[in-house]
Coordinates of N, CA and C and ligand atoms in Angstrom, one line a residue:
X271 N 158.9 0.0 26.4 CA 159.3 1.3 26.0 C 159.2 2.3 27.2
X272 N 160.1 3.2 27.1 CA 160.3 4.1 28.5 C 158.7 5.4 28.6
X273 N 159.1 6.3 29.3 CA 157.9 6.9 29.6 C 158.4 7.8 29.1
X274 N 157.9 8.9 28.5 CA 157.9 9.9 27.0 C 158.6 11.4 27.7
X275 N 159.3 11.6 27.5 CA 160.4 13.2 28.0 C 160.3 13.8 26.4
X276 N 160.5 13.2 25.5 CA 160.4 14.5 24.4 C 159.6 14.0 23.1
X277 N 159.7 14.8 22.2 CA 158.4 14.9 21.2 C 159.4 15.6 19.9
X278 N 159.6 15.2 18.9 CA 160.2 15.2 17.8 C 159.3 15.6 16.8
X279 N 159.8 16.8 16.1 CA 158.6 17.0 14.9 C 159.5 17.0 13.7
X280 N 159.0 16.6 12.8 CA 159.3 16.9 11.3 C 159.2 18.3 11.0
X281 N 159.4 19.0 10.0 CA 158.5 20.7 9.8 C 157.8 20.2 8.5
X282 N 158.0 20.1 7.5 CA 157.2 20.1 6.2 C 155.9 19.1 6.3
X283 N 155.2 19.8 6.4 CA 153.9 18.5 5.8 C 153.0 18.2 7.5
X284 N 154.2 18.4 8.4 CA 153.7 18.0 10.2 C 153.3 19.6 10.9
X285 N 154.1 20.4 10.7 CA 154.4 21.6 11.1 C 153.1 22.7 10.2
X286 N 153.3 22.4 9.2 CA 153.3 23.6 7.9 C 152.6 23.1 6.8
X287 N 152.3 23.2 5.7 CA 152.2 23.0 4.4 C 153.0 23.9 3.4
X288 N 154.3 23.3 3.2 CA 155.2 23.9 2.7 C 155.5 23.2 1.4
X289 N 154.8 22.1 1.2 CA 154.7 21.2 0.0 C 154.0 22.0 -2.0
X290 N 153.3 23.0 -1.0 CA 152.3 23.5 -1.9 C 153.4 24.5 -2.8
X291 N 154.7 25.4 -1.6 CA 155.2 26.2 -2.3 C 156.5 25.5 -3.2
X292 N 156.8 23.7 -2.7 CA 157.7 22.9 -3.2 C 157.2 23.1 -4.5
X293 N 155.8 23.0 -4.9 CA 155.7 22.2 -5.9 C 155.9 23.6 -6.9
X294 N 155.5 24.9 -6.6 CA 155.2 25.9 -7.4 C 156.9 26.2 -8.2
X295 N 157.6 26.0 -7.0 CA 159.3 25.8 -7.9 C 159.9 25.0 -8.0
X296 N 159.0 23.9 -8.1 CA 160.1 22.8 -8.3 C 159.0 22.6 -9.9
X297 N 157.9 23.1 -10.2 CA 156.8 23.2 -11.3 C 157.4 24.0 -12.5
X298 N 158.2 25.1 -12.0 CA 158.9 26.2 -12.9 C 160.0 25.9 -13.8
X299 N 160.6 25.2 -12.5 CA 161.9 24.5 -12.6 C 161.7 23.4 -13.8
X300 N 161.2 22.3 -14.1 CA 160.2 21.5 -15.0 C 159.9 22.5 -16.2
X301 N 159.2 23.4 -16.3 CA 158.7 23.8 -17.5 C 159.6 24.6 -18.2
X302 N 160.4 25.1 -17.6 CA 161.7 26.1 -18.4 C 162.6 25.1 -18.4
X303 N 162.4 23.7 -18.1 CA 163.2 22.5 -18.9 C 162.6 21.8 -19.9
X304 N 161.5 22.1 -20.0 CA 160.6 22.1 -21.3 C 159.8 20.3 -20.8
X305 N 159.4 20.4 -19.7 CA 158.2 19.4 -19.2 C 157.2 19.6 -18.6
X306 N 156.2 18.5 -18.1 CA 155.4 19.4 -17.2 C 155.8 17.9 -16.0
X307 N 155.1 18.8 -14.6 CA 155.4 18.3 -13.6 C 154.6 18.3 -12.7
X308 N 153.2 17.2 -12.3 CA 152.0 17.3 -11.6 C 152.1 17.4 -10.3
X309 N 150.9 17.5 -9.5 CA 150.6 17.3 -8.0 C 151.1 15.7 -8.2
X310 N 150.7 14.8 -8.3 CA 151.0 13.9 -7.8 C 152.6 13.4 -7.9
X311 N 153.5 14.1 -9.0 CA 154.8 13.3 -9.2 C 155.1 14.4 -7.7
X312 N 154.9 15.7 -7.4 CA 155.2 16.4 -6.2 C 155.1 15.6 -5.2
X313 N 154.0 14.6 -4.8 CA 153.8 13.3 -3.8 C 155.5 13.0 -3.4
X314 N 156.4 12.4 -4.1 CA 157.4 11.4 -4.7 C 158.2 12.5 -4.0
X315 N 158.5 13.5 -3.6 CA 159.5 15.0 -3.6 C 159.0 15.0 -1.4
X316 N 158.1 14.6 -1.3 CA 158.1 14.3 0.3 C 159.0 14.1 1.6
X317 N 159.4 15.1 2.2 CA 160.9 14.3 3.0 C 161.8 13.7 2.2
X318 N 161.2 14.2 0.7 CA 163.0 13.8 0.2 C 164.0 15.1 0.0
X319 N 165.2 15.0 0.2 CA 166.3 16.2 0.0 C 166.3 16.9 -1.5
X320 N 166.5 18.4 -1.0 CA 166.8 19.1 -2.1 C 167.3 18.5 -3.8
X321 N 168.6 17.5 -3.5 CA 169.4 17.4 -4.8 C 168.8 15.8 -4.7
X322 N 168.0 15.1 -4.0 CA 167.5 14.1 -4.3 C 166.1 14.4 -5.0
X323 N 165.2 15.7 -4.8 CA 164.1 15.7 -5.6 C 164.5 16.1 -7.0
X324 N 166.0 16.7 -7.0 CA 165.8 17.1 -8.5 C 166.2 16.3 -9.3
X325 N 166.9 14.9 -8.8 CA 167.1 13.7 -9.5 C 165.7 13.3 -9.7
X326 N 164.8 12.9 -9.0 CA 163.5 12.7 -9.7 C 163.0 12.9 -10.6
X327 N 163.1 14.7 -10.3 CA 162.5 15.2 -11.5 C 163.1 15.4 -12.9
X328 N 164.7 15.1 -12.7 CA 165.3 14.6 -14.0 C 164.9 13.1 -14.6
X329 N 164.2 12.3 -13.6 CA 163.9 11.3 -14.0 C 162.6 11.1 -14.6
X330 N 161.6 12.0 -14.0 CA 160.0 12.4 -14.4 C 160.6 13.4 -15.8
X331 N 161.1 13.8 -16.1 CA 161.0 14.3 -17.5 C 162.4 13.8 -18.5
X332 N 162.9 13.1 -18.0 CA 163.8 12.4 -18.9 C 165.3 12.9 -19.2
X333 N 165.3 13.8 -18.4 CA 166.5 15.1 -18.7 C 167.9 14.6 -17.9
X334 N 169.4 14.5 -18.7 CA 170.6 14.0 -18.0 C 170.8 15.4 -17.7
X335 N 171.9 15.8 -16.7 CA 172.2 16.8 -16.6 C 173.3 16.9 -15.6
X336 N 174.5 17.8 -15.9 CA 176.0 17.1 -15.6 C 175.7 18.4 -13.6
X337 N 176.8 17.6 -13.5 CA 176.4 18.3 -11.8 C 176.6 19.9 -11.6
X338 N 176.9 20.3 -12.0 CA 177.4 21.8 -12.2 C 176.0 22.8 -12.6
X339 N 175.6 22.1 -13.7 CA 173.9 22.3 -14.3 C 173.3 22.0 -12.6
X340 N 173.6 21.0 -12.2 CA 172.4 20.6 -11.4 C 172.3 21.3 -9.9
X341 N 173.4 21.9 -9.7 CA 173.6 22.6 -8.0 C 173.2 24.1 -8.6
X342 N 173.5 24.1 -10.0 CA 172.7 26.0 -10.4 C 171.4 25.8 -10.1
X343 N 170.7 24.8 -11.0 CA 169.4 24.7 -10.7 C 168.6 24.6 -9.6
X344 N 169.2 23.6 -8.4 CA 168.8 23.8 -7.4 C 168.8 25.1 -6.1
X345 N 169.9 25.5 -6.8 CA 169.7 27.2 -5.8 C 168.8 28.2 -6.6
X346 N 168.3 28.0 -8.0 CA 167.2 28.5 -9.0 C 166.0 28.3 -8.3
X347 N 165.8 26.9 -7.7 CA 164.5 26.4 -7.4 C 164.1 27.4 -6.4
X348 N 165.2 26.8 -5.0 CA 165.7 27.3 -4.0 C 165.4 28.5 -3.6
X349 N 165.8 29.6 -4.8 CA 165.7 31.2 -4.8 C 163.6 31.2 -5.4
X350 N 163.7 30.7 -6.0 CA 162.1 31.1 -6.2 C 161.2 30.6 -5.1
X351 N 161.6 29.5 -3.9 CA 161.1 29.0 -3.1 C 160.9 29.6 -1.9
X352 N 162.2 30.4 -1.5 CA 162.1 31.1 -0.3 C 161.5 32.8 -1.1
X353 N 161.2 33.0 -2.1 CA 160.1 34.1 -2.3 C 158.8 33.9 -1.9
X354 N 157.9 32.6 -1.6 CA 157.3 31.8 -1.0 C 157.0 32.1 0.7
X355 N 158.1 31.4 1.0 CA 158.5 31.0 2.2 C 158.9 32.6 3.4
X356 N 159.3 33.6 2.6 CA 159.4 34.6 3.3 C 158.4 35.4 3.1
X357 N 157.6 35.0 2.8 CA 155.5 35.4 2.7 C 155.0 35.1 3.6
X358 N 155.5 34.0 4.2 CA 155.0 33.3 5.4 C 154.0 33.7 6.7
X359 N 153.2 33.6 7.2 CA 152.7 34.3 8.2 C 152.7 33.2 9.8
X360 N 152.2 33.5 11.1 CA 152.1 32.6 11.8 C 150.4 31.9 11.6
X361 N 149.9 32.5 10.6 CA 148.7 31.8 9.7 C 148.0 30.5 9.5
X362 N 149.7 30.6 9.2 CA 150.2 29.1 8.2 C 150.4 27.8 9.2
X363 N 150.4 28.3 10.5 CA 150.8 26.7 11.1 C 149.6 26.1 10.9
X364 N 150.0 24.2 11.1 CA 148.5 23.7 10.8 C 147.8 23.5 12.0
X365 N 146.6 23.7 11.9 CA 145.8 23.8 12.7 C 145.8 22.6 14.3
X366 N 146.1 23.2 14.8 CA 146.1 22.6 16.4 C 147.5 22.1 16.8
X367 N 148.4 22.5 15.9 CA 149.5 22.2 16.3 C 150.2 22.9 17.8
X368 N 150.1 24.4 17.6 CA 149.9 25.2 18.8 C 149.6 24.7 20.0
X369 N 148.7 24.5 19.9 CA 148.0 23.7 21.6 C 148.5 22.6 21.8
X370 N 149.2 21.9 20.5 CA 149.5 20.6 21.2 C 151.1 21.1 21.9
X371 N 151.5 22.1 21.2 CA 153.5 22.4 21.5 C 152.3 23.4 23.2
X372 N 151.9 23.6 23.2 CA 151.4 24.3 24.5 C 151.3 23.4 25.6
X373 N 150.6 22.0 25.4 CA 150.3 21.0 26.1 C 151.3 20.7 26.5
X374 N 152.3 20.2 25.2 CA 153.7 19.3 25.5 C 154.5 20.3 26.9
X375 N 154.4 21.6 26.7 CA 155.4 22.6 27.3 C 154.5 22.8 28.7
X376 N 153.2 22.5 29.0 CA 153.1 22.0 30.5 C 152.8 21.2 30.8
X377 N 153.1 19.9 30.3 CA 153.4 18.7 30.9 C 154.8 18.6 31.3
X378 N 155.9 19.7 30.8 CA 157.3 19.5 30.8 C 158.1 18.6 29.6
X379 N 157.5 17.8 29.2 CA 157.8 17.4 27.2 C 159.1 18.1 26.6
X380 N 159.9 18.3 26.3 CA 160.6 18.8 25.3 C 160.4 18.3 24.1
X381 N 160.3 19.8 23.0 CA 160.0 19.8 22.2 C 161.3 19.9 20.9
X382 N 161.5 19.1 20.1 CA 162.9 19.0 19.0 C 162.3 19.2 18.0
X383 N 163.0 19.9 16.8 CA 163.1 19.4 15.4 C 163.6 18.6 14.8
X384 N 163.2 17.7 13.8 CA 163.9 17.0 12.5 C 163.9 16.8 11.5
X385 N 164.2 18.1 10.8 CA 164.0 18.3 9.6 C 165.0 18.0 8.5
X386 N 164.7 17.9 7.3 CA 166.0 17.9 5.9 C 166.2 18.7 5.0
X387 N 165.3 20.0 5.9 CA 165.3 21.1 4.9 C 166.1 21.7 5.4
X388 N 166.7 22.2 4.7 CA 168.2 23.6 5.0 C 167.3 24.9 5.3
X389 N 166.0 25.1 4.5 CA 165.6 26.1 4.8 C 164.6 26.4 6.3
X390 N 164.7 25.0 7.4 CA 163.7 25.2 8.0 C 163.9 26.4 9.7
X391 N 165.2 26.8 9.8 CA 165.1 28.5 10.4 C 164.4 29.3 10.1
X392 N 164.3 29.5 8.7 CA 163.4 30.4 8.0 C 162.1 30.5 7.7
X393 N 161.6 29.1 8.0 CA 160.1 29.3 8.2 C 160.2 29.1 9.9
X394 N 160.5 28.3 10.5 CA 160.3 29.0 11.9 C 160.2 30.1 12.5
X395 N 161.0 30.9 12.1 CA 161.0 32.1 12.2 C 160.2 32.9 11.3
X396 N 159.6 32.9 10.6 CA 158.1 32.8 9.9 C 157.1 32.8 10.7
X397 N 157.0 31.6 11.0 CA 155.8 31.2 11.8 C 155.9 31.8 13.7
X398 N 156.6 32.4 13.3 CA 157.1 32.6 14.8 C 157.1 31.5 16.0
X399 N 157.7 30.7 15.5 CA 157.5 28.8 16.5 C 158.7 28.7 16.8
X400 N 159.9 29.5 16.9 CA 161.5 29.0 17.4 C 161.1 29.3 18.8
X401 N 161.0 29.9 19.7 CA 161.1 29.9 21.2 C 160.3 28.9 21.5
X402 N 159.3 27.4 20.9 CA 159.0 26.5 21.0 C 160.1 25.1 21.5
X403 N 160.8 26.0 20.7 CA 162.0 24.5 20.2 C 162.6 24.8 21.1
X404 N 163.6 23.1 21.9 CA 164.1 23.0 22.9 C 165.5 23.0 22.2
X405 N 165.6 21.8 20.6 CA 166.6 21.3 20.2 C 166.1 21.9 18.6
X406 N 166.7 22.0 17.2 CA 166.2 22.4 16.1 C 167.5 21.6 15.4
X407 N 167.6 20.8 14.8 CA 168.1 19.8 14.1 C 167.6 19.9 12.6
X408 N 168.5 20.4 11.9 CA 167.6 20.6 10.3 C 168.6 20.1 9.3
X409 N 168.5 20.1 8.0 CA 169.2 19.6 7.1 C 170.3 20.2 6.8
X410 N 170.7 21.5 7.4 CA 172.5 21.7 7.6 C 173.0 21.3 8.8
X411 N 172.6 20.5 9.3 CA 173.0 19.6 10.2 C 173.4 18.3 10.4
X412 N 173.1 17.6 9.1 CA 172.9 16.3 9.2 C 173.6 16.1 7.5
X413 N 174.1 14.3 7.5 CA 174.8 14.1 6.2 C 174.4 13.0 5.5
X414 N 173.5 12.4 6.6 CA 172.3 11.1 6.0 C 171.1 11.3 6.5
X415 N 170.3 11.2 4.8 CA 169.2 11.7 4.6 C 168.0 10.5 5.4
X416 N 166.8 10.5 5.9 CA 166.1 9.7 6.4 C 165.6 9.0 5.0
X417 N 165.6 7.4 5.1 CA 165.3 6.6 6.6 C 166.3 6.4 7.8
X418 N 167.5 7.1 7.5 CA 168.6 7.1 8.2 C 168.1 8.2 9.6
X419 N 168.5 7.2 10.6 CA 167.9 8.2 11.5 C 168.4 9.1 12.3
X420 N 169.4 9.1 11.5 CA 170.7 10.7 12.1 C 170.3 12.0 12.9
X421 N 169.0 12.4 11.9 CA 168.5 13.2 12.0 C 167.6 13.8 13.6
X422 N 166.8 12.7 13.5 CA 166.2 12.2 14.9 C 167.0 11.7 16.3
X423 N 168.0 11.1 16.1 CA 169.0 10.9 17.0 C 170.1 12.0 17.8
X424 N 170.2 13.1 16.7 CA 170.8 13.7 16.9 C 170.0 15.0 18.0
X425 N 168.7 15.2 17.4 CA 167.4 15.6 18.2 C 167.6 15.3 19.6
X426 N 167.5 13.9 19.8 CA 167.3 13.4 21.5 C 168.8 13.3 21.9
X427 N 169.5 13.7 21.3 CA 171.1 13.3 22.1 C 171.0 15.0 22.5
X428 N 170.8 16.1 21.5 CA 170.9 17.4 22.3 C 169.9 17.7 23.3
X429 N 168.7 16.9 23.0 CA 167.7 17.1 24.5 C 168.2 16.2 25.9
X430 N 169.5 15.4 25.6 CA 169.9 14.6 26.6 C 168.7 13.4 27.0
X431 N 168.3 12.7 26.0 CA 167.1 11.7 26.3 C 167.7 10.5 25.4
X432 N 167.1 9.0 25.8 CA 167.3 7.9 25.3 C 165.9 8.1 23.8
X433 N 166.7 7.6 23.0 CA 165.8 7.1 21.8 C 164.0 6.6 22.2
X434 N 164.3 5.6 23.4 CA 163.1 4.7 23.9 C 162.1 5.9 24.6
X435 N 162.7 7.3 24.9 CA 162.2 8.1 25.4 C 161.6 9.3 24.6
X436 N 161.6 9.0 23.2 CA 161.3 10.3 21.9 C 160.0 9.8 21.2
X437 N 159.4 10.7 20.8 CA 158.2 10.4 20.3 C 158.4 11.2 19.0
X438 N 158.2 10.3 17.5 CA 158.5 11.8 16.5 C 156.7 11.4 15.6
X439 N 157.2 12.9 15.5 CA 156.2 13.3 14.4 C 156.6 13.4 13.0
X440 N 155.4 12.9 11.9 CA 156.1 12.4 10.3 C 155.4 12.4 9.5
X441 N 155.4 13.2 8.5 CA 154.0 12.8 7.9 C 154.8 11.9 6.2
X442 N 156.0 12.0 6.3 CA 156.3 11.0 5.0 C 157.3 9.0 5.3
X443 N 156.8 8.8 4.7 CA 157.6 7.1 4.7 C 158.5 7.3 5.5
X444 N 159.4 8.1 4.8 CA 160.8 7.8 5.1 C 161.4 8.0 6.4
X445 N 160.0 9.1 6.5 CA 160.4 10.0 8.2 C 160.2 8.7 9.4
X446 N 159.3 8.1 8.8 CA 158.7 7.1 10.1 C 159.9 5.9 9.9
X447 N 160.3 5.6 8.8 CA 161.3 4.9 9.0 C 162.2 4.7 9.6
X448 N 162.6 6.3 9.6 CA 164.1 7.1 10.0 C 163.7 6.8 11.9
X449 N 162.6 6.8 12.6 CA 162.5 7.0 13.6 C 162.5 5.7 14.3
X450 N 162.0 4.6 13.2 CA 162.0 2.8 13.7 C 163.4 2.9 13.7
X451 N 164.0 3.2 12.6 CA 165.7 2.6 12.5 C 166.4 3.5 13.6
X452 N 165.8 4.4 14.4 CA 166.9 5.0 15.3 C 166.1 4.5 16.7
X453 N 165.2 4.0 17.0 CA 164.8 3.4 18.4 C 163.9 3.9 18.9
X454 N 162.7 4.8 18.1 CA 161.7 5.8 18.4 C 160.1 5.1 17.9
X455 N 159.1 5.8 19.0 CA 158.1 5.6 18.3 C 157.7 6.7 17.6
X456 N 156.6 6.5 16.6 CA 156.4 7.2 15.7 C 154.7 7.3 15.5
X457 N 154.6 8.6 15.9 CA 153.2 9.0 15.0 C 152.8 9.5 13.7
X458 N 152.0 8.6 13.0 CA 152.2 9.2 11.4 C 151.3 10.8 11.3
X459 N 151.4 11.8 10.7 CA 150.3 12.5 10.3 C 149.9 12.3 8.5
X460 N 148.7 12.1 8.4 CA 148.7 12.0 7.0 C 147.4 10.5 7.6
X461 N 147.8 10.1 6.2 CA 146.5 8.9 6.3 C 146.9 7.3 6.5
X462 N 146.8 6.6 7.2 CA 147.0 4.9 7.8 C 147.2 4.3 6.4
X463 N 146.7 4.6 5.2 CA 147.5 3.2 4.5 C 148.8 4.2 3.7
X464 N 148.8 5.0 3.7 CA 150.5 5.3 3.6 C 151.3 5.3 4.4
X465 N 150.7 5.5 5.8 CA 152.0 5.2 6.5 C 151.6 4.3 7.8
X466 N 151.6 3.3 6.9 CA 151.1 2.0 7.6 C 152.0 1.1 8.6
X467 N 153.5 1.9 8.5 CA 154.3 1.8 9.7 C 154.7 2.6 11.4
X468 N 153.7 3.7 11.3 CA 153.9 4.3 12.3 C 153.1 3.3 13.5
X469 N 153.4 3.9 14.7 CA 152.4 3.3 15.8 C 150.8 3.4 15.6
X470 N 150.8 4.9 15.4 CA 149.2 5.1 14.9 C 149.5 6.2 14.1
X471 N 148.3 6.5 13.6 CA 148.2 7.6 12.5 C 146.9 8.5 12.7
X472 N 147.2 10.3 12.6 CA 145.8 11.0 13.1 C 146.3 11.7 11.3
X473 N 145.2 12.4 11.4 CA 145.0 13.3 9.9 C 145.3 14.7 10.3
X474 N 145.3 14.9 11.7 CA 146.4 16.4 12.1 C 146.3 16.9 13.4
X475 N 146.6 17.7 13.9 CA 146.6 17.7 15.8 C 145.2 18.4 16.4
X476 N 144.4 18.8 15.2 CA 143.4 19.8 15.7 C 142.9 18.3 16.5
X477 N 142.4 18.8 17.8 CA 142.1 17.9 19.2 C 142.8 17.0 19.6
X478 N 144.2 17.2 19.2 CA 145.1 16.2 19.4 C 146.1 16.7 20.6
X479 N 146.3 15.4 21.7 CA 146.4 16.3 23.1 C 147.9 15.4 23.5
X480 N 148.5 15.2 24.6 CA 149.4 14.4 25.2 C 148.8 13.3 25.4
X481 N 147.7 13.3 26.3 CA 147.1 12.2 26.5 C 146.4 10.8 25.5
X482 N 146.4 11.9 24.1 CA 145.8 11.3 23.1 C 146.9 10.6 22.8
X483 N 148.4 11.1 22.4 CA 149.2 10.4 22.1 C 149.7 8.9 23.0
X484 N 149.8 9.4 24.1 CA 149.9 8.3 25.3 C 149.3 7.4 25.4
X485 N 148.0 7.6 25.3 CA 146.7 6.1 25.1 C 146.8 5.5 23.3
X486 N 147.3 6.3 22.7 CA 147.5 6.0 21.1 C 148.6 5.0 20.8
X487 N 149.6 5.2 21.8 CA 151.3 4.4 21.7 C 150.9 3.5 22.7
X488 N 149.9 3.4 23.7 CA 149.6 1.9 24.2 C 149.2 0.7 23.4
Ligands
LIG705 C1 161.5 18.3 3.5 C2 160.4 18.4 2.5 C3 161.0 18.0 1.1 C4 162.2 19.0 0.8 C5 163.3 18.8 1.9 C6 164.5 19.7 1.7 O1 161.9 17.0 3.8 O2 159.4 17.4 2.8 O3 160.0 18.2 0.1 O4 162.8 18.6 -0.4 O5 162.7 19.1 3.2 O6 164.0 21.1 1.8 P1 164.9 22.3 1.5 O7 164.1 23.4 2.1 O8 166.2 22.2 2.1 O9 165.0 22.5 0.0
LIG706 MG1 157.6 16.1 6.1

């Protein structure tokens, strides 16, 4: 593997905890269809796309529903989501992420997004983290959802880097998938037996440095 020029992040779950405000409307969404809908089925909704979670959750509560119903619903969810999301503070980033996008940016690192959220301009700009980003690749950008690695690929083609030269960040399955099937290494965030495919796995960046990643991917 080549020597590391850029650094790839996910935003939901790597960036943020944006999962918490998924679940509060995708929760609503569920009970004014007359079910209920736990933390854990919200697990399952992870780095999956907008009109792929709501198929789940038609499938977690048993509900057919013809496509017309289903794109209203999802801009219902959608609209109660970004009432959330535009609350946002630079608060909310997870802890030590900062120093590590600080680190990357004096070692020379380029820093990309790779997200599948359509909404993820708007929490960057939230968080006030866009003059971070070198490249921002989000889910209006892209037409295959990860483990397809579109997403990621498209990331290191606008930073002008080879695949063998990207490092992404991921805290769901699919993400880490998406980064083997495109030619990348992969750091999980989250815990080693769920994402028992990445290179290695930390629980989040607080003391997490370049060097740590570098001796981590040896
Ligand atoms: C990320 C999240 C998913 C979310 C998806 C689409 O991958 O982990 O939970 O469904 O983005 O987000 P959006 O903001 O476009 O609804
Ligand atoms: Mg994620």
């Amino acid at each position: 593997m080549g020597a590391i020029s850029a650094c790839i992040f996910d935003l939901d779950g790597v960036v943020v905890d944006t999962a918490k405000y998924h679940y509060i409307a995708w929760k609503s969404l569920a009970n004014g269809l007359g079910f209920d809908f736990t933390e854990e089925d919200n697990e399952r909704l992870k780095g999956v796309s907008r009109m792929r979670s709501l198929e789940i959750l038609m499938e977690i509560g048993g509900v057919d529903l013809d496509e017309e119903t289903q794109l209203k619903l999802a801009a219902k969810k959608n609209e109660e989501y970004l009432e959330y999301i535009l609350k946002m503070t630079p608060d909310e980033i997870l802890p030590g992420v900062k120093d590590f996008f600080e680190d990357l940016k004096a070692k020379g690192i380029k820093i990309a997004l790779g997200s599948a959220s359509k909404n993820a301009m708007t929490i960057l700009n939230q968080l006030e983290l866009t003059p971070y980003f070198d490249a921002i690749v989000d889910g209006t950008h892209v037409s295959k959802a990860k483990p397809d690695p579109e997403v990621f690929l498209k990331g290191a083609e606008l930073l002008g880097y080879d695949p063998e030269n990207c490092v992404v960040f991921e805290d769901a399955e699919a993400g880490i998938e998406a980064a083997i099937n495109g030619g990348m290494r992969c750091v999980g965030i989250g815990s080693p037996e769920v994402l028992n495919k990445a290179n290695f796995v930390v629980p989040g960046f607080e003391g997490f440095s370049f060097e740590k990643m570098e001796s981590g991917l040896k």
